[in-house]
PDB file as gemmi writes it, atoms N, CA and C in Angstrom:
CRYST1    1.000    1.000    1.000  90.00  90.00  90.00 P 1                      
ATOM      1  N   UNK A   1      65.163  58.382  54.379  1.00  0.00           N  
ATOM      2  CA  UNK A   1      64.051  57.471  54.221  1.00  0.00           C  
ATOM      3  C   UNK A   1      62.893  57.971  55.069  1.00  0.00           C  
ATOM      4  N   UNK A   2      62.041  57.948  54.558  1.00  0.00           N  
ATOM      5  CA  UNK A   2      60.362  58.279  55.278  1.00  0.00           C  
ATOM      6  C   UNK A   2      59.229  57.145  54.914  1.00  0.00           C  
ATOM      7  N   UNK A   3      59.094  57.170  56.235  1.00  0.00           N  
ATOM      8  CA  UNK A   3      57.883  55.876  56.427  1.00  0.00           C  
ATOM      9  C   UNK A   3      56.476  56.748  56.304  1.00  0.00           C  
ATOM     10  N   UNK A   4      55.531  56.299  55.234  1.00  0.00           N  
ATOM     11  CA  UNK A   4      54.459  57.016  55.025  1.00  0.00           C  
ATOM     12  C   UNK A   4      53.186  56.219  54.964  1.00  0.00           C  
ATOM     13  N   UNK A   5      52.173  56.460  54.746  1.00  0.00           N  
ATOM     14  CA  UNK A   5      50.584  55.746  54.286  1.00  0.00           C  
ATOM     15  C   UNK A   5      50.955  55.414  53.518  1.00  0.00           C  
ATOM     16  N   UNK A   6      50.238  54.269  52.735  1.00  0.00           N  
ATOM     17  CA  UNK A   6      50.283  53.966  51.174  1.00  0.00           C  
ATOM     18  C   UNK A   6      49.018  54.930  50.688  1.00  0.00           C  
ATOM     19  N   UNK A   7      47.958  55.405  51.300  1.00  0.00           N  
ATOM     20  CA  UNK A   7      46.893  56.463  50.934  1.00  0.00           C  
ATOM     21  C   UNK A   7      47.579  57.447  50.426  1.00  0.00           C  
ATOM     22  N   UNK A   8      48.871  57.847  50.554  1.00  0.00           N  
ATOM     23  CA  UNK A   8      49.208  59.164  50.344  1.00  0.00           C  
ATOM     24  C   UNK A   8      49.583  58.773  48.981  1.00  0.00           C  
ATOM     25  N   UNK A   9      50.203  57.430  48.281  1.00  0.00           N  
ATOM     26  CA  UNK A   9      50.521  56.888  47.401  1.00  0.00           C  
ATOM     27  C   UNK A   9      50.033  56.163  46.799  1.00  0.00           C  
ATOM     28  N   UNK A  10      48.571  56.168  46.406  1.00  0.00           N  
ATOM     29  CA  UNK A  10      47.873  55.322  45.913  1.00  0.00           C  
ATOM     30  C   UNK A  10      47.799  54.936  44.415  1.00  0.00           C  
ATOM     31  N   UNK A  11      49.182  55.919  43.757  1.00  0.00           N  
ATOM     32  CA  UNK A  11      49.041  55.202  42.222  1.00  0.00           C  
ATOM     33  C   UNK A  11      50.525  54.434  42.604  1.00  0.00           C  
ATOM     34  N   UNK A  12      50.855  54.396  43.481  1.00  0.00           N  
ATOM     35  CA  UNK A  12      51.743  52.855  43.597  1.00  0.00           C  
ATOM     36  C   UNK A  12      50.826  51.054  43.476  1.00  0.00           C  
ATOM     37  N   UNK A  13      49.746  51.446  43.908  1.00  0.00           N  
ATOM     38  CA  UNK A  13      49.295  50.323  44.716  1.00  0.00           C  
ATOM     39  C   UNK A  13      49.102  49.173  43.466  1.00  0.00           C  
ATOM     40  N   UNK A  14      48.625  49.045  42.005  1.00  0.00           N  
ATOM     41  CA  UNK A  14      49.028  48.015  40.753  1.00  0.00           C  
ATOM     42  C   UNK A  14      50.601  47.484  41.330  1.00  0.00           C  
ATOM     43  N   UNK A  15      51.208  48.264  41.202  1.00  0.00           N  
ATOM     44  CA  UNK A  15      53.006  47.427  40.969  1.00  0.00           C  
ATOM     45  C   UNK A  15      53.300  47.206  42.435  1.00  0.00           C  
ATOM     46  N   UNK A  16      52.385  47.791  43.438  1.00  0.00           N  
ATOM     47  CA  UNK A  16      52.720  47.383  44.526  1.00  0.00           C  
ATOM     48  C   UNK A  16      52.124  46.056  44.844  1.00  0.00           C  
ATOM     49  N   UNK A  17      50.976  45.342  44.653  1.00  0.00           N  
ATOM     50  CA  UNK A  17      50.164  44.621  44.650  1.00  0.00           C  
ATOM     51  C   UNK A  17      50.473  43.394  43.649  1.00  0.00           C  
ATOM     52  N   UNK A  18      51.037  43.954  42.511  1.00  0.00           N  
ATOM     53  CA  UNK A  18      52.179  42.748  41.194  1.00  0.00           C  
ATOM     54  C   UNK A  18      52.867  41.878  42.028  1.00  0.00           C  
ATOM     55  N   UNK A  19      54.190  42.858  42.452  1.00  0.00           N  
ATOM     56  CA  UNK A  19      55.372  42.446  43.193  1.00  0.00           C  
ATOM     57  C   UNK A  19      54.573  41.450  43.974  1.00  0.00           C  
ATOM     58  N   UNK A  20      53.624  42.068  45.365  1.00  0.00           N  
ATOM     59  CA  UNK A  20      53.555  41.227  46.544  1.00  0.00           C  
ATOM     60  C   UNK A  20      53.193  39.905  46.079  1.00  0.00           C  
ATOM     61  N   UNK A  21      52.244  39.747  44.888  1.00  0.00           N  
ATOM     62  CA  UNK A  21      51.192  38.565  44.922  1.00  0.00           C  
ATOM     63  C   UNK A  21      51.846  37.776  43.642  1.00  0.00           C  
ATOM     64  N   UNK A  22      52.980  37.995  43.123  1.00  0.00           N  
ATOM     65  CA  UNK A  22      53.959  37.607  41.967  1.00  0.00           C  
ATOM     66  C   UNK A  22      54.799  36.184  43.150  1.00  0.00           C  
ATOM     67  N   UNK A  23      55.131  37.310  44.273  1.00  0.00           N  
ATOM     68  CA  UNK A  23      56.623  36.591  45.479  1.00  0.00           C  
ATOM     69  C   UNK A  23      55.381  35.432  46.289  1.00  0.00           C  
ATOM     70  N   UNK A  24      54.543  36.438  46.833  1.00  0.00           N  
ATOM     71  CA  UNK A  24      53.628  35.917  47.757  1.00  0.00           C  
ATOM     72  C   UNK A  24      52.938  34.587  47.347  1.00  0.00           C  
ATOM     73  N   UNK A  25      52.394  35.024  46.201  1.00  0.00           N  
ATOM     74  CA  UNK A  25      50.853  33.843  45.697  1.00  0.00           C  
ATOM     75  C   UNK A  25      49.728  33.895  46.679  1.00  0.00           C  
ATOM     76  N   UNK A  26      49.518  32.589  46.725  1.00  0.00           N  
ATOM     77  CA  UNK A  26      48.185  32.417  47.800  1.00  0.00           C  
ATOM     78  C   UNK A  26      48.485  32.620  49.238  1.00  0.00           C  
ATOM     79  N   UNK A  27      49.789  32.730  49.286  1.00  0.00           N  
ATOM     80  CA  UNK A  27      50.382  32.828  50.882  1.00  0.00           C  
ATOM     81  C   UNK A  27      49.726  34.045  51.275  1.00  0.00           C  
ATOM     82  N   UNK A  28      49.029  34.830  50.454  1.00  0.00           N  
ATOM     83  CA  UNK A  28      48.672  36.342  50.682  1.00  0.00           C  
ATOM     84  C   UNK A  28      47.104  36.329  51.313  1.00  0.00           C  
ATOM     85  N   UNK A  29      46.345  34.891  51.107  1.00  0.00           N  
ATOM     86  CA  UNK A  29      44.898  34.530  51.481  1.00  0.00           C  
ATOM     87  C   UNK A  29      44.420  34.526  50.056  1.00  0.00           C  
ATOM     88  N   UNK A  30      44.839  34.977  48.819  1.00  0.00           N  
ATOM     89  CA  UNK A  30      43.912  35.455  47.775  1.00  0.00           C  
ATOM     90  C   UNK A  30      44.058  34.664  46.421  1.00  0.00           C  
ATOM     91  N   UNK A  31      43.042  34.318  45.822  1.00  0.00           N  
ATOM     92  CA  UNK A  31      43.597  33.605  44.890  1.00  0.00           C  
ATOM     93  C   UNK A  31      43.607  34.181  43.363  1.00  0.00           C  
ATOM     94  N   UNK A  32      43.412  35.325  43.204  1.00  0.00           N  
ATOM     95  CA  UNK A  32      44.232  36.424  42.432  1.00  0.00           C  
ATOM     96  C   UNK A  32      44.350  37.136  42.508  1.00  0.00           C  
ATOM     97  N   UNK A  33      45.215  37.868  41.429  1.00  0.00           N  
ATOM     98  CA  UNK A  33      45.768  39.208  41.549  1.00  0.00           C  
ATOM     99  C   UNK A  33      44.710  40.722  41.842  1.00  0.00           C  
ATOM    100  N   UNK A  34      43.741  40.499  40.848  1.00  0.00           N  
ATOM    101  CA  UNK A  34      42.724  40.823  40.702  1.00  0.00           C  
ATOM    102  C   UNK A  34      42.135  41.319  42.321  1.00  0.00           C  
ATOM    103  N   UNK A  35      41.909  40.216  43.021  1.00  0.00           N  
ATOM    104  CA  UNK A  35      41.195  40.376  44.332  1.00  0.00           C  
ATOM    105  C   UNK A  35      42.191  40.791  45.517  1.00  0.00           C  
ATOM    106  N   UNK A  36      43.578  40.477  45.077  1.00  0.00           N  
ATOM    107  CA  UNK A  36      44.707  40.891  46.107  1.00  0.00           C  
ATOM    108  C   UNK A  36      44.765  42.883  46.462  1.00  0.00           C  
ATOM    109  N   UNK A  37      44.872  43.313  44.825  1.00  0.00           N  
ATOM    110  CA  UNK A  37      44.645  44.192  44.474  1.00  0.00           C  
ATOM    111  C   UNK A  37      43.719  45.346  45.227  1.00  0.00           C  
ATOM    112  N   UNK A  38      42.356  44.870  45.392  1.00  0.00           N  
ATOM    113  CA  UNK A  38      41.338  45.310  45.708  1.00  0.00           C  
ATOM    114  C   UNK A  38      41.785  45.589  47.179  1.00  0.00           C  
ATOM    115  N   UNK A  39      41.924  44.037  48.014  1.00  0.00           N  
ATOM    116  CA  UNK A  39      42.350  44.380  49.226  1.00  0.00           C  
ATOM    117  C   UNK A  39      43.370  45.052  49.500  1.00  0.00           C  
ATOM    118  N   UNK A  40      44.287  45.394  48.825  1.00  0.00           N  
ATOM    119  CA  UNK A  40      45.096  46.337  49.305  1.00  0.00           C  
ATOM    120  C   UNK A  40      44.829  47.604  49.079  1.00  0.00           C  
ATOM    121  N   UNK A  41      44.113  48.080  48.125  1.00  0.00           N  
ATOM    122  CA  UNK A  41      43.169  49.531  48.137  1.00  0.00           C  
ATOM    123  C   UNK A  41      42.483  49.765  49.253  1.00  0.00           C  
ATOM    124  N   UNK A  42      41.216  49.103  49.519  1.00  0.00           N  
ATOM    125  CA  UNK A  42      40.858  48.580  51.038  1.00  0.00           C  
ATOM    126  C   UNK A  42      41.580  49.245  52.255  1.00  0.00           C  
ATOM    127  N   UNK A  43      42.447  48.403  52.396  1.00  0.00           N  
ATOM    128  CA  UNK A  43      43.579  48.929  53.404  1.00  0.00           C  
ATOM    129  C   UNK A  43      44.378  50.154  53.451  1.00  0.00           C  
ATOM    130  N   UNK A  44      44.488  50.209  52.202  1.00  0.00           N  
ATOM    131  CA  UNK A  44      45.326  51.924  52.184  1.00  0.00           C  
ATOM    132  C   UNK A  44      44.843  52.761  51.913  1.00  0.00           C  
ATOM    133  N   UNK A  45      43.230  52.719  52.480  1.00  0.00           N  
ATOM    134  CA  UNK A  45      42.198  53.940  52.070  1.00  0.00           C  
ATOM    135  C   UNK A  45      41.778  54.220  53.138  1.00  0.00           C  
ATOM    136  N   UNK A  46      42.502  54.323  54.275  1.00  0.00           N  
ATOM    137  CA  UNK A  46      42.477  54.943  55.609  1.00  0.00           C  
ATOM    138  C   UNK A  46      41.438  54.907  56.244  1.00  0.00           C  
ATOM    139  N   UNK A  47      39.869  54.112  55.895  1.00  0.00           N  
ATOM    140  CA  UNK A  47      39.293  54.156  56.746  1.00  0.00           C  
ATOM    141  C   UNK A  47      39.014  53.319  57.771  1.00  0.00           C  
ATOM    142  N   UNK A  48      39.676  51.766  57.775  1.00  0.00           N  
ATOM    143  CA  UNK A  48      40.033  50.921  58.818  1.00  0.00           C  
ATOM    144  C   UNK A  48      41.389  50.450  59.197  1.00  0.00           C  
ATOM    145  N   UNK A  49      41.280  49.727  59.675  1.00  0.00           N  
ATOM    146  CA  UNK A  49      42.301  49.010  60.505  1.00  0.00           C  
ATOM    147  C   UNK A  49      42.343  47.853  59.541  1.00  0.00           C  
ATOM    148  N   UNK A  50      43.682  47.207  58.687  1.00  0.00           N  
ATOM    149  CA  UNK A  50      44.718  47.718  58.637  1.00  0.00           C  
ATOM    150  C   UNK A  50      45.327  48.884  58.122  1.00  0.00           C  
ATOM    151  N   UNK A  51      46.025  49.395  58.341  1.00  0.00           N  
ATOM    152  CA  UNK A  51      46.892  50.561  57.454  1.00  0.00           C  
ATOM    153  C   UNK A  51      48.242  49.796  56.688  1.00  0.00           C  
ATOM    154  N   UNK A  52      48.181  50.154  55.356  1.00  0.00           N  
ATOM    155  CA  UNK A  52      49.283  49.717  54.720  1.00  0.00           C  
ATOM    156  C   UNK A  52      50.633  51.268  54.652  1.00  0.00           C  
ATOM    157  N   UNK A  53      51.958  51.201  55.174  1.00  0.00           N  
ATOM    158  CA  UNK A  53      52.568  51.804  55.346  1.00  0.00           C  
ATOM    159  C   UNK A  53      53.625  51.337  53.800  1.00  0.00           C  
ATOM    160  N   UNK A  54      54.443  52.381  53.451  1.00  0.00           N  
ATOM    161  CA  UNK A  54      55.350  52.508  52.908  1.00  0.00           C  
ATOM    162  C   UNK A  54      56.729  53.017  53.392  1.00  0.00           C  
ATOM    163  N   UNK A  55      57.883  52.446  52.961  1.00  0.00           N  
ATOM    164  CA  UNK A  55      59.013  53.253  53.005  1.00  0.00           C  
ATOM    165  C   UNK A  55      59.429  53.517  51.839  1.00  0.00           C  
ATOM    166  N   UNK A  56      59.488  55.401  51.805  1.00  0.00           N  
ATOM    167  CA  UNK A  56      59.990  56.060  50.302  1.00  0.00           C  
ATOM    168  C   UNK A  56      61.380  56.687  50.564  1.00  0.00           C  
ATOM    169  N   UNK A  57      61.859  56.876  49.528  1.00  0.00           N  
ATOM    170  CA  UNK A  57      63.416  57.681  49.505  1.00  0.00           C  
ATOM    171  C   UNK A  57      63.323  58.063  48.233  1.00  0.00           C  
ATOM    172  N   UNK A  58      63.492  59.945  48.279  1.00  0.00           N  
ATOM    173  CA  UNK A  58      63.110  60.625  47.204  1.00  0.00           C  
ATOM    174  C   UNK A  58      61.957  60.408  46.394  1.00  0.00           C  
ATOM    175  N   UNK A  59      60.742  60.156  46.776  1.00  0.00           N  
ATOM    176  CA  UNK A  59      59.976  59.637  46.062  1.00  0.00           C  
ATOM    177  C   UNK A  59      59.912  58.046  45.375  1.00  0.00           C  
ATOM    178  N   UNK A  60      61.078  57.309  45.855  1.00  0.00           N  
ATOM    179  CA  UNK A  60      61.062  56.053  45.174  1.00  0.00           C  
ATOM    180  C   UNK A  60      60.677  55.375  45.697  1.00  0.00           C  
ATOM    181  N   UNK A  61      59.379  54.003  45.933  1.00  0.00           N  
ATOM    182  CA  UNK A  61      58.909  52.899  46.943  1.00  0.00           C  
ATOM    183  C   UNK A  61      59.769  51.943  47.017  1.00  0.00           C  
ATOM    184  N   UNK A  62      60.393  51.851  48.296  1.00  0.00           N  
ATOM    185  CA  UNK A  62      61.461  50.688  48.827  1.00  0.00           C  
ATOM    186  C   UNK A  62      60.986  49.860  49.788  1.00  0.00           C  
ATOM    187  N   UNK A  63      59.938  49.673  50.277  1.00  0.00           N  
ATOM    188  CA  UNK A  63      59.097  48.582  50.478  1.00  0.00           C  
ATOM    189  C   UNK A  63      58.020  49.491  50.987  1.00  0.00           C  
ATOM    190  N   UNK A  64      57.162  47.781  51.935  1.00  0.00           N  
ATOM    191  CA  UNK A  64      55.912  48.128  52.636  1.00  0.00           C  
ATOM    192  C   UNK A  64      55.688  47.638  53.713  1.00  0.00           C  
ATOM    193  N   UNK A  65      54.387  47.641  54.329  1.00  0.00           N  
ATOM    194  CA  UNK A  65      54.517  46.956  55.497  1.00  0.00           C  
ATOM    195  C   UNK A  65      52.884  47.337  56.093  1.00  0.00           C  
ATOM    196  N   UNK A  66      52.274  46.533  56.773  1.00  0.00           N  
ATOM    197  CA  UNK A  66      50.588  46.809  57.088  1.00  0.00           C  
ATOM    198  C   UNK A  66      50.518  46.111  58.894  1.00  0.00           C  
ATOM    199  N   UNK A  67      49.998  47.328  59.016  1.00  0.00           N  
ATOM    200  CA  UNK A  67      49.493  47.058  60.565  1.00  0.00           C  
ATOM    201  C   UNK A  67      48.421  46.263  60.658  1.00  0.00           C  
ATOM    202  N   UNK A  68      48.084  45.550  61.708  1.00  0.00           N  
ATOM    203  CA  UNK A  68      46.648  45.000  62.072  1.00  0.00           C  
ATOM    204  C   UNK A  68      46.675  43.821  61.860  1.00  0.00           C  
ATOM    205  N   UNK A  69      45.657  43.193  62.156  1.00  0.00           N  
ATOM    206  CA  UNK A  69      45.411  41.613  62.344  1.00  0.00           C  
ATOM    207  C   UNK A  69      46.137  40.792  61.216  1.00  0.00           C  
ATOM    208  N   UNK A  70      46.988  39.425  62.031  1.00  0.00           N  
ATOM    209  CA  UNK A  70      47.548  38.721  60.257  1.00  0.00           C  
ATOM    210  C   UNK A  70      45.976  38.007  60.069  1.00  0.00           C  
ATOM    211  N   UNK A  71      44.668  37.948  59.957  1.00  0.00           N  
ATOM    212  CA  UNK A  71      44.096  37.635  58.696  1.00  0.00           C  
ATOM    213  C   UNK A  71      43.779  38.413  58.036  1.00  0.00           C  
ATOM    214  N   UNK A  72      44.005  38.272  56.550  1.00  0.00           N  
ATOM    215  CA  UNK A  72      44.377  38.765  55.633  1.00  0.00           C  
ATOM    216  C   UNK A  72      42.636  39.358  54.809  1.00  0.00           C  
ATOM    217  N   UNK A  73      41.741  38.762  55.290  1.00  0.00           N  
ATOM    218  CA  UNK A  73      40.792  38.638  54.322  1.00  0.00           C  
ATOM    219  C   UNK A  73      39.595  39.735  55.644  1.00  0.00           C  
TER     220      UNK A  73                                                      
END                                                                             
């Protein structure tokens, strides 16, 4: 298992962003998918604080996980 950027994986981030805001909902700050989406591009485009991390095995995404402040927005 290797813990990576989600930048390095950025055609995960649709089905990564499905899943979260499918389980999550509004618990995520966002009130759609649409805008959840965005912010998580945002974040895994390395130029601020948060960083969204991944854990891969063989190339497969087995979760995630984001550094930095819990507000979300």
């Amino acid at each position: 298992m290797r813990i990576e950027a989600l930048a390095n994986h950025r055609s995960w981030i649709p089905d990564l962003a499905g899943g979260q805001f499918e389980h999550w909902g509004r618990l995520t700050g966002f009130d759609t998918l649409e805008k959840y989406t965005a912010a998580l591009e945002g974040w895994s485009a390395g130029r601020d604080v948060p960083t969204v991390l991944v854990a891969t095995d063989s190339g497969e995404l087995l979760g995630s996980g984001r550094t930095g402040p819990p507000d979300q927005k």
